[in-house]
Amino acid sequence: MDVELQILKHLARDAHPTVAIVDEYCAEYKDLFKEVRNYECFKYLHMGIISTIKRKSLPEIAKVVSKNSAQSLHHFLAFFRLVSK
């Protein structure tokens, strides 16, 4: 479906797939997330944690998962911290 049409109709999109093991594990928690972007960040953080990079910082994880910026990962963690209190 055309992305513009999807936005106009406010249709939900599916999360971008990652590696199979991360997708399978994170699928158990998918219902906890209202927005697909948050669910994707959840998956990206898991990918970063199991990756072979030395530093597990958000900027380094963003590079591994091909994100342009670590900002979305930061916002996810900041929001999660506020909600879980």
mmCIF file of C-alpha atoms in Angstrom:
data_model
loop_
_atom_site.group_PDB
_atom_site.id
_atom_site.type_symbol
_atom_site.label_atom_id
_atom_site.label_comp_id
_atom_site.label_asym_id
_atom_site.label_seq_id
_atom_site.Cartn_x
_atom_site.Cartn_y
_atom_site.Cartn_z
ATOM 1 C CA MET A 1 0.000 0.000 0.000
ATOM 2 C CA ASP A 2 1.161 3.516 -0.718
ATOM 3 C CA VAL A 3 2.711 5.125 2.376
ATOM 4 C CA GLU A 4 0.908 8.420 1.797
ATOM 5 C CA LEU A 5 -2.448 6.641 1.623
ATOM 6 C CA GLN A 6 -1.562 4.684 4.749
ATOM 7 C CA ILE A 7 -0.825 7.931 6.606
ATOM 8 C CA LEU A 8 -4.014 9.582 5.374
ATOM 9 C CA LYS A 9 -6.116 6.636 6.499
ATOM 10 C CA HIS A 10 -4.170 6.312 9.798
ATOM 11 C CA LEU A 11 -3.542 2.656 9.134
ATOM 12 C CA ALA A 12 -1.085 0.804 11.301
ATOM 13 C CA ARG A 13 1.996 -0.578 9.604
ATOM 14 C CA ASP A 14 3.933 -3.694 10.449
ATOM 15 C CA ALA A 15 7.268 -3.424 12.222
ATOM 16 C CA HIS A 16 10.373 -3.771 10.092
ATOM 17 C CA PRO A 17 11.761 -7.290 10.385
ATOM 18 C CA THR A 18 15.132 -7.869 12.041
ATOM 19 C CA VAL A 19 16.906 -11.183 12.607
ATOM 20 C CA ALA A 20 14.597 -14.131 13.194
ATOM 21 C CA ILE A 21 15.576 -14.856 16.796
ATOM 22 C CA VAL A 22 15.021 -11.228 17.874
ATOM 23 C CA ASP A 23 11.699 -11.048 16.015
ATOM 24 C CA GLU A 24 10.513 -14.270 17.639
ATOM 25 C CA TYR A 25 11.567 -13.228 21.137
ATOM 26 C CA CYS A 26 10.186 -9.689 20.903
ATOM 27 C CA ALA A 27 6.889 -10.865 19.392
ATOM 28 C CA GLU A 28 5.895 -12.026 22.882
ATOM 29 C CA TYR A 29 5.963 -8.378 24.028
ATOM 30 C CA LYS A 30 4.398 -6.737 20.967
ATOM 31 C CA ASP A 31 1.047 -6.163 22.684
ATOM 32 C CA LEU A 32 2.727 -3.900 25.255
ATOM 33 C CA PHE A 33 3.407 -1.256 22.607
ATOM 34 C CA LYS A 34 0.741 1.033 21.188
ATOM 35 C CA GLU A 35 3.016 2.456 18.493
ATOM 36 C CA VAL A 36 4.988 0.389 16.034
ATOM 37 C CA ARG A 37 7.947 2.779 16.362
ATOM 38 C CA ASN A 38 8.317 1.912 20.044
ATOM 39 C CA TYR A 39 8.149 -1.783 19.259
ATOM 40 C CA GLU A 40 10.838 -1.351 16.610
ATOM 41 C CA CYS A 41 13.096 0.457 19.084
ATOM 42 C CA PHE A 42 12.528 -2.390 21.541
ATOM 43 C CA LYS A 43 13.716 -4.831 18.873
ATOM 44 C CA TYR A 44 16.658 -2.623 17.867
ATOM 45 C CA LEU A 45 17.855 -2.448 21.467
ATOM 46 C CA HIS A 46 17.772 -6.231 21.701
ATOM 47 C CA MET A 47 19.753 -6.489 18.478
ATOM 48 C CA GLY A 48 22.321 -4.078 19.872
ATOM 49 C CA ILE A 49 22.618 -5.972 23.133
ATOM 50 C CA ILE A 50 23.372 -9.283 21.411
ATOM 51 C CA SER A 51 25.637 -7.711 18.783
ATOM 52 C CA THR A 52 29.411 -8.021 18.864
ATOM 53 C CA ILE A 53 30.094 -4.304 19.350
ATOM 54 C CA LYS A 54 32.360 -3.400 22.256
ATOM 55 C CA ARG A 55 30.411 -0.411 23.514
ATOM 56 C CA LYS A 56 26.692 -0.953 23.988
ATOM 57 C CA SER A 57 25.884 2.769 23.925
ATOM 58 C CA LEU A 58 22.844 4.068 22.054
ATOM 59 C CA PRO A 59 24.919 5.729 19.285
ATOM 60 C CA GLU A 60 26.830 2.480 18.715
ATOM 61 C CA ILE A 61 23.644 0.403 18.731
ATOM 62 C CA ALA A 62 22.081 2.838 16.244
ATOM 63 C CA LYS A 63 25.012 2.270 13.883
ATOM 64 C CA VAL A 64 24.644 -1.513 14.134
ATOM 65 C CA VAL A 65 20.911 -1.470 13.381
ATOM 66 C CA SER A 66 21.323 1.071 10.552
ATOM 67 C CA LYS A 67 19.520 3.935 12.255
ATOM 68 C CA ASN A 68 20.586 7.432 11.202
ATOM 69 C CA SER A 69 20.446 8.659 14.763
ATOM 70 C CA ALA A 70 20.252 7.242 18.269
ATOM 71 C CA GLN A 71 17.572 9.793 19.131
ATOM 72 C CA SER A 72 14.626 7.435 18.631
ATOM 73 C CA LEU A 73 16.286 4.854 20.883
ATOM 74 C CA HIS A 74 16.891 7.539 23.492
ATOM 75 C CA HIS A 75 13.259 8.699 23.346
ATOM 76 C CA PHE A 76 12.073 5.114 23.708
ATOM 77 C CA LEU A 77 14.168 4.568 26.834
ATOM 78 C CA ALA A 78 13.206 7.937 28.331
ATOM 79 C CA PHE A 79 9.499 7.271 27.753
ATOM 80 C CA PHE A 80 9.765 3.727 29.101
ATOM 81 C CA ARG A 81 11.397 5.063 32.258
ATOM 82 C CA LEU A 82 8.559 7.550 32.792
ATOM 83 C CA VAL A 83 5.819 4.991 32.184
ATOM 84 C CA SER A 84 7.304 2.304 34.411
ATOM 85 C CA LYS A 85 7.441 4.519 37.538
#
